[in-house]
mmCIF file with all atom_site columns, C-alpha atoms in Angstrom:
data_model
loop_
_atom_site.group_PDB
_atom_site.id
_atom_site.type_symbol
_atom_site.label_atom_id
_atom_site.label_alt_id
_atom_site.label_comp_id
_atom_site.label_asym_id
_atom_site.label_entity_id
_atom_site.label_seq_id
_atom_site.pdbx_PDB_ins_code
_atom_site.Cartn_x
_atom_site.Cartn_y
_atom_site.Cartn_z
_atom_site.occupancy
_atom_site.B_iso_or_equiv
_atom_site.pdbx_formal_charge
_atom_site.auth_seq_id
_atom_site.auth_comp_id
_atom_site.auth_asym_id
_atom_site.auth_atom_id
_atom_site.pdbx_PDB_model_num
ATOM 1   C CA . ILE A 1 1   ? -245.709 -37.476 -102.782 1.00 54.00 ? 1   ILE A CA 1
ATOM 2   C CA . ASN A 1 2   ? -247.111 -37.623 -106.375 1.00 60.00 ? 2   ASN A CA 1
ATOM 3   C CA . CYS A 1 3   ? -248.310 -40.488 -107.899 1.00 62.00 ? 3   CYS A CA 1
ATOM 4   C CA . TYR A 1 4   ? -245.429 -41.789 -109.807 1.00 63.00 ? 4   TYR A CA 1
ATOM 5   C CA . LEU A 1 5   ? -243.411 -41.345 -106.806 1.00 61.00 ? 5   LEU A CA 1
ATOM 6   C CA . THR A 1 6   ? -245.223 -43.277 -104.605 1.00 62.00 ? 6   THR A CA 1
ATOM 7   C CA . ARG A 1 7   ? -245.257 -46.168 -107.047 1.00 63.00 ? 7   ARG A CA 1
ATOM 8   C CA . TRP A 1 8   ? -241.654 -46.129 -107.293 1.00 61.00 ? 8   TRP A CA 1
ATOM 9   C CA . ILE A 1 9   ? -241.068 -46.289 -103.623 1.00 66.00 ? 9   ILE A CA 1
ATOM 10  C CA . MET A 1 10  ? -243.897 -49.030 -102.926 1.00 73.00 ? 10  MET A CA 1
ATOM 11  C CA . GLN A 1 11  ? -241.799 -51.338 -105.724 1.00 78.00 ? 11  GLN A CA 1
ATOM 12  C CA . THR A 1 12  ? -240.196 -54.372 -104.543 1.00 83.00 ? 12  THR A CA 1
ATOM 13  C CA . SER A 1 13  ? -238.087 -57.146 -106.655 1.00 86.00 ? 13  SER A CA 1
ATOM 14  C CA . THR A 1 14  ? -238.532 -60.354 -107.248 1.00 89.00 ? 14  THR A CA 1
ATOM 15  C CA . THR A 1 15  ? -236.946 -63.355 -109.617 1.00 91.00 ? 15  THR A CA 1
ATOM 16  C CA . VAL A 1 16  ? -238.993 -64.877 -112.357 1.00 90.00 ? 16  VAL A CA 1
ATOM 17  C CA . LYS A 1 17  ? -237.345 -67.790 -113.824 1.00 93.00 ? 17  LYS A CA 1
ATOM 18  C CA . LEU A 1 18  ? -238.306 -68.188 -117.437 1.00 93.00 ? 18  LEU A CA 1
ATOM 19  C CA . ASP A 1 19  ? -238.023 -71.187 -119.678 1.00 95.00 ? 19  ASP A CA 1
ATOM 20  C CA . SER A 1 20  ? -235.866 -69.659 -122.703 1.00 95.00 ? 20  SER A CA 1
ATOM 21  C CA . GLY A 1 21  ? -238.635 -70.106 -124.959 1.00 96.00 ? 21  GLY A CA 1
ATOM 22  C CA . ILE A 1 22  ? -241.292 -68.103 -123.303 1.00 96.00 ? 22  ILE A CA 1
ATOM 23  C CA . LYS A 1 23  ? -238.369 -65.194 -122.658 1.00 95.00 ? 23  LYS A CA 1
ATOM 24  C CA . GLU A 1 24  ? -237.835 -65.137 -126.314 1.00 96.00 ? 24  GLU A CA 1
ATOM 25  C CA . ARG A 1 25  ? -241.391 -64.845 -126.925 1.00 97.00 ? 25  ARG A CA 1
ATOM 26  C CA . VAL A 1 26  ? -241.976 -62.169 -124.620 1.00 96.00 ? 26  VAL A CA 1
ATOM 27  C CA . GLN A 1 27  ? -238.858 -60.408 -125.760 1.00 96.00 ? 27  GLN A CA 1
ATOM 28  C CA . HIS A 1 28  ? -239.935 -60.511 -129.151 1.00 97.00 ? 28  HIS A CA 1
ATOM 29  C CA . ILE A 1 29  ? -243.180 -58.706 -128.145 1.00 97.00 ? 29  ILE A CA 1
ATOM 30  C CA . ALA A 1 30  ? -241.459 -56.020 -126.232 1.00 97.00 ? 30  ALA A CA 1
ATOM 31  C CA . ASP A 1 31  ? -239.378 -55.500 -129.281 1.00 97.00 ? 31  ASP A CA 1
ATOM 32  C CA . ILE A 1 32  ? -242.400 -55.258 -131.591 1.00 97.00 ? 32  ILE A CA 1
ATOM 33  C CA . ARG A 1 33  ? -243.918 -52.846 -129.243 1.00 97.00 ? 33  ARG A CA 1
ATOM 34  C CA . LYS A 1 34  ? -240.669 -50.948 -128.616 1.00 97.00 ? 34  LYS A CA 1
ATOM 35  C CA . ARG A 1 35  ? -240.836 -51.498 -124.745 1.00 97.00 ? 35  ARG A CA 1
ATOM 36  C CA . SER A 1 36  ? -238.701 -53.127 -122.295 1.00 95.00 ? 36  SER A CA 1
ATOM 37  C CA . LEU A 1 37  ? -238.913 -56.945 -121.171 1.00 94.00 ? 37  LEU A CA 1
ATOM 38  C CA . HIS A 1 38  ? -239.479 -55.730 -117.688 1.00 93.00 ? 38  HIS A CA 1
ATOM 39  C CA . SER A 1 39  ? -242.637 -52.828 -118.343 1.00 93.00 ? 39  SER A CA 1
ATOM 40  C CA . LEU A 1 40  ? -244.434 -55.780 -120.528 1.00 95.00 ? 40  LEU A CA 1
ATOM 41  C CA . MET A 1 41  ? -244.079 -58.815 -117.978 1.00 94.00 ? 41  MET A CA 1
ATOM 42  C CA . VAL A 1 42  ? -245.325 -56.269 -115.149 1.00 93.00 ? 42  VAL A CA 1
ATOM 43  C CA . GLU A 1 43  ? -247.952 -55.327 -117.299 1.00 95.00 ? 43  GLU A CA 1
ATOM 44  C CA . ALA A 1 44  ? -248.816 -58.830 -117.932 1.00 96.00 ? 44  ALA A CA 1
ATOM 45  C CA . ILE A 1 45  ? -249.045 -59.903 -114.439 1.00 96.00 ? 45  ILE A CA 1
ATOM 46  C CA . GLU A 1 46  ? -251.075 -56.873 -113.204 1.00 96.00 ? 46  GLU A CA 1
ATOM 47  C CA . LYS A 1 47  ? -253.702 -57.999 -116.041 1.00 97.00 ? 47  LYS A CA 1
ATOM 48  C CA . TYR A 1 48  ? -253.613 -61.732 -114.716 1.00 98.00 ? 48  TYR A CA 1
ATOM 49  C CA . VAL A 1 49  ? -253.491 -60.562 -111.113 1.00 97.00 ? 49  VAL A CA 1
ATOM 50  C CA . THR A 1 50  ? -256.973 -58.387 -111.982 1.00 97.00 ? 50  THR A CA 1
ATOM 51  C CA . ARG A 1 51  ? -258.341 -60.792 -113.840 1.00 98.00 ? 51  ARG A CA 1
ATOM 52  C CA . GLU A 1 52  ? -258.079 -63.538 -111.202 1.00 98.00 ? 52  GLU A CA 1
ATOM 53  C CA . GLU A 1 53  ? -259.371 -61.326 -108.621 1.00 98.00 ? 53  GLU A CA 1
ATOM 54  C CA . GLN A 1 54  ? -262.236 -60.542 -110.618 1.00 98.00 ? 54  GLN A CA 1
ATOM 55  C CA . ARG A 1 55  ? -262.832 -64.514 -111.222 1.00 98.00 ? 55  ARG A CA 1
ATOM 56  C CA . GLU A 1 56  ? -262.419 -65.108 -107.518 1.00 98.00 ? 56  GLU A CA 1
ATOM 57  C CA . GLU A 1 57  ? -264.934 -62.226 -106.740 1.00 98.00 ? 57  GLU A CA 1
ATOM 58  C CA . LEU A 1 58  ? -267.662 -64.076 -109.430 1.00 97.00 ? 58  LEU A CA 1
ATOM 59  C CA . ARG A 1 59  ? -266.903 -67.501 -107.827 1.00 98.00 ? 59  ARG A CA 1
ATOM 60  C CA . GLN A 1 60  ? -267.528 -65.880 -104.462 1.00 98.00 ? 60  GLN A CA 1
ATOM 61  C CA . ALA A 1 61  ? -270.617 -64.048 -105.449 1.00 97.00 ? 61  ALA A CA 1
ATOM 62  C CA . GLY A 1 62  ? -272.039 -67.437 -107.089 1.00 96.00 ? 62  GLY A CA 1
ATOM 63  C CA . MET A 1 63  ? -271.320 -69.623 -104.013 1.00 97.00 ? 63  MET A CA 1
ATOM 64  C CA . ALA A 1 64  ? -273.229 -66.906 -102.060 1.00 96.00 ? 64  ALA A CA 1
ATOM 65  C CA . ALA A 1 65  ? -276.023 -66.904 -104.099 1.00 93.00 ? 65  ALA A CA 1
ATOM 66  C CA . HIS A 1 66  ? -276.118 -71.019 -104.107 1.00 95.00 ? 66  HIS A CA 1
ATOM 67  C CA . GLU A 1 67  ? -276.127 -71.108 -100.278 1.00 96.00 ? 67  GLU A CA 1
ATOM 68  C CA . HIS A 1 68  ? -278.663 -68.168 -100.144 1.00 94.00 ? 68  HIS A CA 1
ATOM 69  C CA . TYR A 1 69  ? -280.669 -70.163 -102.557 1.00 94.00 ? 69  TYR A CA 1
ATOM 70  C CA . MET A 1 70  ? -280.186 -73.416 -100.471 1.00 96.00 ? 70  MET A CA 1
ATOM 71  C CA . ARG A 1 71  ? -281.635 -71.351 -97.327  1.00 96.00 ? 71  ARG A CA 1
ATOM 72  C CA . THR A 1 72  ? -284.406 -69.663 -98.783  1.00 96.00 ? 72  THR A CA 1
ATOM 73  C CA . GLY A 1 73  ? -285.523 -71.389 -101.896 1.00 96.00 ? 73  GLY A CA 1
ATOM 74  C CA . LEU A 1 74  ? -285.765 -67.803 -103.696 1.00 95.00 ? 74  LEU A CA 1
ATOM 75  C CA . HIS A 1 75  ? -284.910 -67.481 -107.218 1.00 94.00 ? 75  HIS A CA 1
ATOM 76  C CA . ARG A 1 76  ? -285.161 -66.411 -110.603 1.00 94.00 ? 76  ARG A CA 1
ATOM 77  C CA . THR A 1 77  ? -285.607 -68.382 -113.296 1.00 95.00 ? 77  THR A CA 1
ATOM 78  C CA . GLN A 1 78  ? -283.210 -68.628 -116.255 1.00 96.00 ? 78  GLN A CA 1
ATOM 79  C CA . GLU A 1 79  ? -286.048 -67.345 -118.707 1.00 97.00 ? 79  GLU A CA 1
ATOM 80  C CA . GLU A 1 80  ? -286.784 -64.374 -116.507 1.00 96.00 ? 80  GLU A CA 1
ATOM 81  C CA . MET A 1 81  ? -283.136 -63.289 -116.270 1.00 96.00 ? 81  MET A CA 1
ATOM 82  C CA . GLU A 1 82  ? -282.845 -63.636 -120.057 1.00 97.00 ? 82  GLU A CA 1
ATOM 83  C CA . ALA A 1 83  ? -285.967 -61.546 -120.827 1.00 96.00 ? 83  ALA A CA 1
ATOM 84  C CA . TRP A 1 84  ? -284.810 -58.847 -118.434 1.00 96.00 ? 84  TRP A CA 1
ATOM 85  C CA . ALA A 1 85  ? -281.160 -58.844 -120.282 1.00 96.00 ? 85  ALA A CA 1
ATOM 86  C CA . ALA A 1 86  ? -283.055 -59.028 -123.559 1.00 97.00 ? 86  ALA A CA 1
ATOM 87  C CA . GLU A 1 87  ? -285.185 -55.472 -122.307 1.00 96.00 ? 87  GLU A CA 1
ATOM 88  C CA . LEU A 1 88  ? -281.938 -54.025 -120.871 1.00 96.00 ? 88  LEU A CA 1
ATOM 89  C CA . ALA A 1 89  ? -280.234 -54.866 -124.474 1.00 97.00 ? 89  ALA A CA 1
ATOM 90  C CA . GLN A 1 90  ? -283.030 -52.874 -126.087 1.00 96.00 ? 90  GLN A CA 1
ATOM 91  C CA . GLY A 1 91  ? -282.033 -49.940 -124.200 1.00 95.00 ? 91  GLY A CA 1
ATOM 92  C CA . GLU A 1 92  ? -285.375 -50.266 -122.060 1.00 93.00 ? 92  GLU A CA 1
ATOM 93  C CA . LYS A 1 93  ? -284.816 -49.467 -118.033 1.00 93.00 ? 93  LYS A CA 1
ATOM 94  C CA . ALA A 1 94  ? -286.308 -52.844 -117.066 1.00 94.00 ? 94  ALA A CA 1
ATOM 95  C CA . PRO A 1 95  ? -286.571 -53.664 -113.144 1.00 95.00 ? 95  PRO A CA 1
ATOM 96  C CA . LEU A 1 96  ? -284.639 -57.078 -112.124 1.00 95.00 ? 96  LEU A CA 1
ATOM 97  C CA . PRO A 1 97  ? -287.416 -59.640 -111.851 1.00 95.00 ? 97  PRO A CA 1
ATOM 98  C CA . LYS A 1 98  ? -288.563 -60.324 -108.224 1.00 94.00 ? 98  LYS A CA 1
ATOM 99  C CA . CYS A 1 99  ? -287.299 -63.361 -106.546 1.00 93.00 ? 99  CYS A CA 1
ATOM 100 C CA . HIS A 1 100 ? -290.007 -65.968 -105.528 1.00 94.00 ? 100 HIS A CA 1
ATOM 101 C CA . GLY A 1 101 ? -290.216 -69.400 -104.144 1.00 90.00 ? 101 GLY A CA 1
#
């Protein structure tokens, strides 16, 4: 089954009640973009969900890093990380600073 057909088969319907003001705003954008209201809302929801998934991954990684630090005391300083990032920004292949206690 091709990708388009698979996506169509996997779709489900849901109802979203919108304030009339927001619906008018979204419809206005859809009209300007020459797109359907539906396609614009689907795209917006997909982008929102992707952003929130990435935000949660970052939050979880931060919590794991903090827990690791609390258990081991190993860390990198802000200055070490800034110096490393500056080297990368200049196109250098700088190794990640080592963790220390």
